[in-house]
Coordinates of C-alpha atoms and ligand atoms in Angstrom, one line a residue:
M1034 CA -25.6 41.4 33.4
T1035 CA -28.4 42.4 31.1
G1036 CA -30.6 39.7 29.8
P1037 CA -31.2 39.0 26.1
S1038 CA -35.0 39.8 26.2
T1039 CA -35.0 43.3 24.6
P1040 CA -33.6 43.5 21.1
V1041 CA -30.6 45.8 20.9
L1042 CA -29.3 47.7 17.9
L1043 CA -25.7 48.8 18.0
H1044 CA -25.2 51.4 15.3
N1045 CA -23.0 54.3 14.1
G1046 CA -19.8 52.3 14.7
L1047 CA -17.1 50.9 12.4
L1048 CA -18.2 47.4 11.7
I1049 CA -15.5 44.7 11.3
D1050 CA -17.5 41.5 11.0
G1051 CA -14.6 38.9 11.3
T1052 CA -15.0 37.6 7.7
G1053 CA -12.1 39.7 6.4
G1054 CA -14.5 41.7 4.3
E1055 CA -14.3 45.5 3.9
P1056 CA -15.0 47.4 7.2
V1057 CA -18.3 49.3 7.2
T1058 CA -18.4 52.9 8.5
D1059 CA -21.7 53.5 10.2
G1060 CA -22.3 49.8 10.7
A1061 CA -25.1 48.3 12.7
V1062 CA -25.7 45.0 14.4
L1063 CA -29.1 43.9 15.6
I1064 CA -29.2 41.4 18.5
E1065 CA -32.3 39.5 19.5
D1066 CA -32.8 36.5 21.8
G1067 CA -29.0 35.9 22.1
F1068 CA -28.4 35.8 18.4
I1069 CA -27.4 38.2 15.7
R1070 CA -30.4 38.9 13.6
W1071 CA -28.8 41.4 11.1
A1072 CA -25.5 43.1 10.5
G1073 CA -24.4 45.6 7.9
P1074 CA -24.4 49.3 6.9
S1075 CA -27.0 51.2 9.0
G1076 CA -28.6 52.6 5.9
E1077 CA -29.5 49.2 4.6
L1078 CA -31.4 48.2 7.7
R1079 CA -35.1 48.2 6.9
L1080 CA -38.2 47.3 8.8
P1081 CA -39.5 44.8 9.5
A1082 CA -35.9 43.6 10.3
L1083 CA -35.9 46.1 13.1
P1084 CA -38.4 45.2 15.8
A1085 CA -40.2 48.3 17.2
P1086 CA -39.0 48.1 20.8
A1087 CA -35.3 47.6 19.9
R1088 CA -33.0 49.7 22.0
R1089 CA -30.7 51.8 19.8
I1090 CA -27.2 52.2 21.1
D1091 CA -25.0 54.7 19.4
V1092 CA -21.3 53.6 19.4
H1093 CA -19.8 56.5 17.5
G1094 CA -16.0 56.5 17.5
H1095 CA -15.9 52.8 18.3
T1096 CA -15.6 49.6 16.5
I1097 CA -18.0 46.7 16.6
L1098 CA -16.2 43.3 16.4
P1099 CA -17.0 39.7 17.0
G1100 CA -16.2 38.4 20.4
F1101 CA -12.6 37.1 20.3
I1102 CA -11.6 33.5 20.5
D1103 CA -8.4 32.4 22.4
C1104 CA -7.4 28.9 21.3
H1105 CA -4.8 28.4 24.0
V1106 CA -5.3 29.3 27.7
H1107 CA -4.7 27.6 31.0
M1108 CA -7.2 28.9 33.6
A1109 CA -5.6 26.6 36.3
A1110 CA -2.3 28.4 36.0
P1111 CA -1.6 31.7 37.7
G1112 CA -0.1 33.7 34.9
G1113 CA 3.5 34.8 35.3
A1114 CA 6.2 32.6 36.8
L1115 CA 4.7 29.1 37.2
S1116 CA 5.8 27.0 40.1
H1117 CA 4.7 23.5 39.5
A1118 CA 5.7 22.6 43.0
E1119 CA 3.4 25.3 44.4
L1120 CA 0.5 24.2 42.1
A1121 CA 1.0 20.5 43.0
A1122 CA 0.9 21.4 46.7
M1123 CA -2.4 23.3 46.4
P1124 CA -5.7 21.8 47.4
A1125 CA -7.7 21.0 44.2
S1126 CA -10.6 23.1 45.4
L1127 CA -8.4 26.2 45.8
R1128 CA -7.0 25.8 42.2
I1129 CA -10.6 25.8 41.0
F1130 CA -11.7 28.9 43.0
L1131 CA -8.6 30.7 41.7
A1132 CA -9.7 30.1 38.2
A1133 CA -12.9 32.1 38.6
P1134 CA -11.4 35.7 38.6
R1135 CA -9.1 34.6 35.7
M1136 CA -12.1 33.7 33.6
K1137 CA -13.7 37.0 34.3
L1138 CA -10.5 38.9 33.4
T1139 CA -10.4 36.9 30.1
L1140 CA -14.0 37.8 29.3
D1141 CA -13.4 41.5 30.2
A1142 CA -10.4 41.5 27.8
G1143 CA -12.9 40.8 24.9
V1144 CA -12.5 37.0 24.7
T1145 CA -15.9 35.3 24.6
T1146 CA -14.7 31.8 23.8
A1147 CA -11.5 30.1 25.1
R1148 CA -10.0 26.7 24.6
D1149 CA -8.3 25.5 27.8
L1150 CA -5.4 23.2 26.8
G1151 CA -4.8 21.6 30.2
G1152 CA -5.8 22.1 33.8
A1153 CA -9.4 23.0 33.5
D1154 CA -12.0 20.2 33.6
A1155 CA -15.6 20.0 32.4
G1156 CA -16.8 21.6 35.6
H1157 CA -15.2 24.9 34.5
R1158 CA -17.1 24.8 31.2
E1159 CA -20.3 23.9 33.0
A1160 CA -20.0 26.7 35.6
V1161 CA -19.8 29.2 32.8
E1162 CA -22.5 27.6 30.7
S1163 CA -25.0 27.5 33.6
G1164 CA -24.4 31.1 34.5
L1165 CA -22.8 30.4 37.8
L1166 CA -19.6 32.2 36.9
P1167 CA -18.9 34.9 34.3
G1168 CA -16.3 33.8 31.8
P1169 CA -15.7 32.9 28.2
R1170 CA -17.5 29.9 26.7
L1171 CA -14.9 27.2 27.4
L1172 CA -13.7 24.2 25.5
V1173 CA -11.5 22.0 27.8
A1174 CA -8.8 19.4 27.2
V1175 CA -8.9 18.4 30.9
A1176 CA -5.3 17.4 31.0
M1177 CA -2.4 17.2 28.6
L1178 CA -1.5 13.7 27.4
T1179 CA 2.3 13.3 27.8
P1180 CA 4.9 10.5 27.6
T1181 CA 7.0 9.7 30.7
G1182 CA 9.5 12.5 31.2
G1183 CA 7.7 14.6 28.6
H1184 CA 6.3 18.2 28.8
G1185 CA 3.4 17.2 31.1
D1186 CA 5.4 15.0 33.5
F1187 CA 6.0 17.3 36.4
R1188 CA 7.3 14.8 38.9
A1189 CA 10.7 15.5 40.5
A1190 CA 13.6 13.4 39.4
T1191 CA 13.5 11.3 42.6
D1192 CA 9.7 10.8 42.5
N1193 CA 8.6 7.4 41.1
G1194 CA 5.0 7.9 42.0
E1195 CA 1.9 9.2 40.2
N1196 CA 2.0 12.3 38.1
D1197 CA -0.4 15.1 39.1
P1198 CA -3.4 14.2 36.9
V1199 CA -4.4 17.9 36.5
M1200 CA -1.0 18.7 34.9
G1201 CA -0.5 15.8 32.7
H1202 CA -1.9 12.3 32.0
L1203 CA 1.0 9.9 31.4
A1204 CA 1.0 7.4 28.6
D1205 CA 3.6 5.5 26.7
G1206 CA 3.1 3.5 23.5
P1207 CA -0.1 3.3 21.4
T1208 CA -1.9 1.0 23.8
E1209 CA -1.6 3.4 26.7
C1210 CA -2.3 6.3 24.5
R1211 CA -5.7 4.7 23.5
R1212 CA -6.6 4.4 27.1
A1213 CA -5.4 7.9 28.0
V1214 CA -7.4 9.6 25.3
R1215 CA -10.5 7.6 26.2
E1216 CA -10.0 8.7 29.8
V1217 CA -10.0 12.4 29.0
L1218 CA -12.9 12.0 26.7
R1219 CA -14.7 10.2 29.5
K1220 CA -14.1 13.2 31.7
G1221 CA -15.8 15.5 29.2
A1222 CA -12.9 16.8 27.1
D1223 CA -14.0 18.9 24.1
C1224 CA -10.5 18.6 22.6
V1225 CA -7.4 16.6 23.2
K1226 CA -3.9 18.1 24.0
V1227 CA -0.8 16.1 23.4
A1228 CA 2.9 16.8 24.1
A1229 CA 4.7 16.3 20.8
T1230 CA 7.9 17.9 22.1
G1231 CA 9.5 18.9 25.4
G1232 CA 9.1 22.4 26.6
V1233 CA 10.6 25.6 27.9
W1234 CA 9.3 25.3 31.5
S1235 CA 9.6 21.6 32.0
P1236 CA 12.9 20.9 33.9
T1237 CA 14.0 17.5 32.5
D1238 CA 13.3 17.9 28.8
H1239 CA 13.9 20.3 26.0
P1240 CA 11.8 21.8 23.1
D1241 CA 14.0 19.9 20.7
D1242 CA 13.2 16.6 22.4
D1243 CA 10.5 14.5 20.9
G1244 CA 7.5 13.9 23.1
F1245 CA 5.0 11.3 21.8
L1246 CA 6.2 9.7 18.5
E1247 CA 4.2 9.7 15.4
D1248 CA 2.5 6.3 16.0
E1249 CA 1.4 7.4 19.4
I1250 CA -0.1 10.7 18.2
R1251 CA -1.8 9.0 15.3
T1252 CA -3.5 6.6 17.7
I1253 CA -4.7 9.6 19.6
T1254 CA -6.0 11.5 16.6
E1255 CA -7.8 8.4 15.3
I1256 CA -9.6 7.7 18.6
A1257 CA -10.4 11.4 19.0
A1258 CA -11.8 11.7 15.5
G1259 CA -14.1 8.7 16.2
H1260 CA -15.6 10.7 19.0
R1261 CA -17.7 13.2 17.0
G1262 CA -14.6 14.5 15.3
T1263 CA -12.8 15.7 18.4
K1264 CA -9.7 17.6 17.4
V1265 CA -6.2 17.2 18.7
A1266 CA -3.9 20.1 19.6
A1267 CA -0.2 19.4 19.8
H1268 CA 2.2 21.2 22.0
A1269 CA 5.1 21.2 19.5
Q1270 CA 8.1 23.5 19.6
G1271 CA 11.1 21.8 18.1
R1272 CA 11.3 20.7 14.4
G1273 CA 11.1 16.9 14.8
G1274 CA 8.0 17.0 17.0
I1275 CA 6.2 19.5 14.8
L1276 CA 6.7 17.1 11.9
N1277 CA 5.6 14.1 13.9
A1278 CA 2.4 15.9 15.0
V1279 CA 1.5 17.2 11.6
R1280 CA 2.0 13.8 10.0
A1281 CA -0.1 12.1 12.7
G1282 CA -3.0 14.4 11.8
V1283 CA -3.3 16.9 14.6
A1284 CA -5.6 19.9 13.9
S1285 CA -3.2 22.5 15.3
V1286 CA 0.5 22.9 16.1
E1287 CA 0.7 24.9 19.4
H1288 CA 3.8 27.3 19.6
G1289 CA 5.5 25.8 16.6
Y1290 CA 8.6 27.9 17.3
A1291 CA 11.1 26.0 15.1
I1292 CA 8.6 25.5 12.2
D1293 CA 10.5 25.2 8.9
D1294 CA 9.6 24.8 5.2
E1295 CA 9.1 21.1 5.4
A1296 CA 6.5 21.5 8.1
I1297 CA 4.9 24.5 6.4
D1298 CA 4.5 22.5 3.2
L1299 CA 2.8 19.7 5.0
M1300 CA 0.6 22.1 7.0
L1301 CA -0.5 23.9 3.9
E1302 CA -1.4 20.6 2.3
R1303 CA -3.4 19.3 5.2
G1304 CA -4.9 22.6 6.4
T1305 CA -3.2 22.3 9.8
F1306 CA -3.4 25.4 11.9
L1307 CA -0.5 27.1 13.7
V1308 CA -1.3 28.7 17.1
P1309 CA 2.0 30.6 17.7
T1310 CA 1.3 31.9 21.3
L1311 CA 3.4 35.0 20.8
T1312 CA 2.1 36.6 24.0
T1313 CA 4.0 34.0 26.0
A1314 CA 6.9 33.8 23.6
N1315 CA 7.4 37.5 23.9
T1316 CA 7.1 37.7 27.7
D1317 CA 10.6 38.2 29.0
P1318 CA 11.6 35.9 31.8
D1319 CA 12.4 37.6 35.1
P1320 CA 15.9 36.4 36.0
Q1321 CA 15.0 37.1 39.7
K1322 CA 12.1 34.7 39.6
V1323 CA 13.0 31.8 37.3
A1324 CA 15.8 29.3 37.6
A1325 CA 19.0 29.9 35.5
W1326 CA 18.3 26.9 33.3
A1327 CA 14.7 28.2 32.5
Y1328 CA 16.0 31.7 31.8
E1329 CA 18.5 30.5 29.2
K1330 CA 16.0 28.2 27.6
K1331 CA 13.4 30.8 27.4
K1332 CA 15.7 33.4 25.8
H1333 CA 17.0 30.9 23.3
W1334 CA 13.5 29.8 22.2
Q1335 CA 12.2 33.4 22.0
S1336 CA 14.8 34.0 19.4
V1337 CA 13.9 30.8 17.5
A1338 CA 10.3 31.9 17.4
R1339 CA 11.2 35.4 16.2
R1340 CA 13.1 33.8 13.3
H1341 CA 10.6 31.1 12.3
I1342 CA 7.1 32.3 12.9
P1343 CA 7.2 35.3 10.5
H1344 CA 8.3 33.0 7.7
A1345 CA 5.3 30.6 8.4
I1346 CA 3.0 33.6 8.3
T1347 CA 4.4 34.9 5.1
R1348 CA 4.0 31.5 3.5
G1349 CA 0.3 31.6 4.4
V1350 CA 0.0 28.9 7.0
R1351 CA -3.5 29.1 8.6
V1352 CA -3.1 30.9 12.0
A1353 CA -5.5 30.9 14.9
M1354 CA -5.0 33.2 17.8
G1355 CA -3.9 31.6 21.1
T1356 CA -1.9 33.2 23.9
D1357 CA -1.0 30.6 26.5
C1358 CA -2.4 33.0 29.1
G1359 CA -1.9 31.2 32.4
I1360 CA 1.8 31.1 31.5
A1361 CA 1.4 34.7 30.3
E1362 CA -0.7 37.1 32.4
H1363 CA -4.4 36.5 32.3
G1364 CA -6.4 39.2 30.6
T1365 CA -3.7 40.3 28.2
N1366 CA -5.1 38.0 25.5
L1367 CA -5.6 40.5 22.7
R1368 CA -2.0 41.7 22.8
E1369 CA -1.5 38.6 20.6
L1370 CA -3.1 40.6 17.7
A1371 CA -0.3 43.2 17.7
Y1372 CA 2.3 40.4 18.0
L1373 CA 0.8 38.7 14.9
V1374 CA 1.0 42.0 13.0
D1375 CA 4.7 42.3 14.1
C1376 CA 5.2 38.9 12.5
G1377 CA 3.8 40.2 9.2
M1378 CA 0.1 39.8 9.3
T1379 CA -2.2 42.7 8.4
P1380 CA -4.4 44.0 11.2
M1381 CA -7.4 42.5 9.4
G1382 CA -5.6 39.2 9.1
A1383 CA -4.8 39.2 12.8
I1384 CA -8.5 40.0 13.6
R1385 CA -9.5 37.1 11.4
A1386 CA -7.0 34.8 13.3
G1387 CA -8.8 35.8 16.5
T1388 CA -12.3 35.4 15.2
S1389 CA -13.4 33.5 12.1
E1390 CA -10.2 31.4 11.7
A1391 CA -10.1 30.5 15.4
A1392 CA -13.8 29.5 15.1
E1393 CA -12.8 27.2 12.2
L1394 CA -10.1 25.5 14.2
L1395 CA -12.5 25.0 17.1
G1396 CA -15.1 23.5 14.7
L1397 CA -17.6 26.3 15.8
A1398 CA -17.6 28.4 12.6
H1399 CA -21.3 27.8 12.2
E1400 CA -22.0 29.4 15.6
I1401 CA -19.3 32.0 16.4
G1402 CA -16.4 34.0 14.9
T1403 CA -18.3 36.5 12.7
L1404 CA -21.0 39.1 13.0
E1405 CA -23.5 37.5 10.6
A1406 CA -27.2 36.8 10.9
G1407 CA -27.9 33.5 12.7
K1408 CA -24.6 33.5 14.7
R1409 CA -24.5 33.7 18.5
A1410 CA -24.4 37.3 19.7
D1411 CA -20.8 37.4 20.9
V1412 CA -20.0 41.0 20.4
V1413 CA -17.2 43.4 21.4
V1414 CA -17.3 47.2 21.2
A1415 CA -13.8 48.7 21.3
R1416 CA -12.6 52.3 21.4
G1417 CA -11.0 53.6 18.1
N1418 CA -10.2 51.9 14.9
P1419 CA -8.0 48.7 15.3
L1420 CA -7.1 48.8 11.6
A1421 CA -5.3 52.1 12.3
G1422 CA -3.8 50.9 15.7
I1423 CA -4.1 47.2 16.5
T1424 CA -2.3 47.5 19.9
A1425 CA -5.3 49.4 21.4
L1426 CA -7.2 46.1 21.5
G1427 CA -4.6 44.6 23.8
E1428 CA -5.6 47.1 26.5
P1429 CA -8.7 45.9 28.3
A1430 CA -9.7 49.5 29.1
N1431 CA -10.4 50.0 25.4
I1432 CA -12.8 47.1 25.3
R1433 CA -15.9 49.0 26.3
L1434 CA -18.6 46.5 25.9
V1435 CA -18.6 42.7 25.9
M1436 CA -21.6 40.6 25.1
K1437 CA -21.9 36.8 25.0
D1438 CA -25.0 35.1 23.7
G1439 CA -26.6 38.5 23.8
V1440 CA -25.9 38.9 27.5
V1441 CA -23.9 42.0 28.5
F1442 CA -21.0 41.2 30.8
K1443 CA -19.1 44.4 30.5
D1444 CA -20.4 47.8 29.8
L1445 CA -17.9 50.5 30.8
D1446 CA -19.9 53.4 29.4
G1447 CA -23.3 52.2 30.7
R1448 CA -24.7 52.1 27.2
V1449 CA -26.9 49.1 27.7
A1450 CA -27.4 49.0 31.5
Ligands
LIG1878 ZN1 0.0 25.9 27.0

C-alpha cells in the first residue's frame, strides 16, 4: 500500500471518467490527499494545478477509469454452489475470517465500493474503513428481511426453531416488519434488503411466489426513509413481487428476471433502478453439485432473464451494476459489464452502470463514481480500451492498478510502488 501523501499524476492514458462523456485520449488524473484534484486532457493541465513534487506515471496503452461499484455482493457466501446447511453449521468467527480474502479479490478485480446485501455486518465495513483489511468500501444490509418461508428463511421443513440471523431476519405483517427494519438499522445497516419474491436457491419457495406483500414492504421503505434516507433493495424475480416492491417504493429491484412492461413503466416513472445480476444469472449450474430441483429452477429462470432483461434495458430502465458475487464466484465482478452489453447496452452505458449510475443508487454520487475534481480518488487503470473490447475488464489480470481514497492497493506493473 502506498499512502496518499505524494501527489500522483496518471497521464498518457485513455480517460473514461464515468460520466458517459467522450473518452479522452492522452487523459490525465491528478490525485492528492486521497481526492481527485483534476482530470481531463493532459494538454489542458496547467500549473499551479500540478504541484511541483507530483509523481508522473505514464499509463500509455491503458485506460484510466473510476473505481467500479458492485451493488450486489455477499461476502459471507463462498461463491459457487452454496450449501446453506454448511454455512449454518459454521462457527460465526470462521465465516467472518473467510470473508477477508473475498474482499481482497473483489478489490483486485477493480471494485472499490460494494454493497453487501445480506450476510456481512457493520464490522466488515469497519474493518475495511479502519485499514485492518484490504477491501472495497462496504455498505452493508446486515441480513435480508424475509417473511416466514420466504427467500431468506433457510430452516429445514422439520425445524420450528430460530432462523439463522445472518441469513435472514424473519418478519410477518407490518408490525413485525417495523421491528425487523429497526433491528437491522440498530445493527448498523447502511441499506435494507427485503425478499419480495421467493428465489432460485431457496428450497421451499419459487421465484414466482410473493415474498413480503406491498403493505409490508411499504412499512419497511417508510421506516428506512426516516433514517437519513436509507434505501431499500428488493430481491424480486417473479412478476408479482417486482410490482409489489416497486409500488412500495424500493430504490432497486434486484435480479428482476421476469420484469415486464407494466413494471418497466412504473420504474421509469419512479426512477427505480434495476440491478440484473447477470453474472449469477449466466453462471450455469453444475448438475453434479446441485440438487435436481435447483438445477431445473436455475435453468428455467436463466431463460426468463435472457428474455426479459434486454427488453428492460432497451426501454431505458436505469441500471446499476450488481453481480451477486458470493453466489457467483468472487472476483469475477466486472464480467457483468460484458453481460450488460450482451443485453443491449453500449460499452459506455455498461461502464456508467458500474460507476456513476451505481453511485446514484447508493446515494454516493457526490463522493464516488466519476473521475472529477473533488471526488474520492477511487481509480482503476486497465489494460487496453474497454470501448473496443469490454470483456477484458472482466479479467482481473487486466486490472493493473487499483487505488481507493488515493491509496494504492494493487499495482501489477510497479508504477507507483
Ligand atoms: Zn443476492
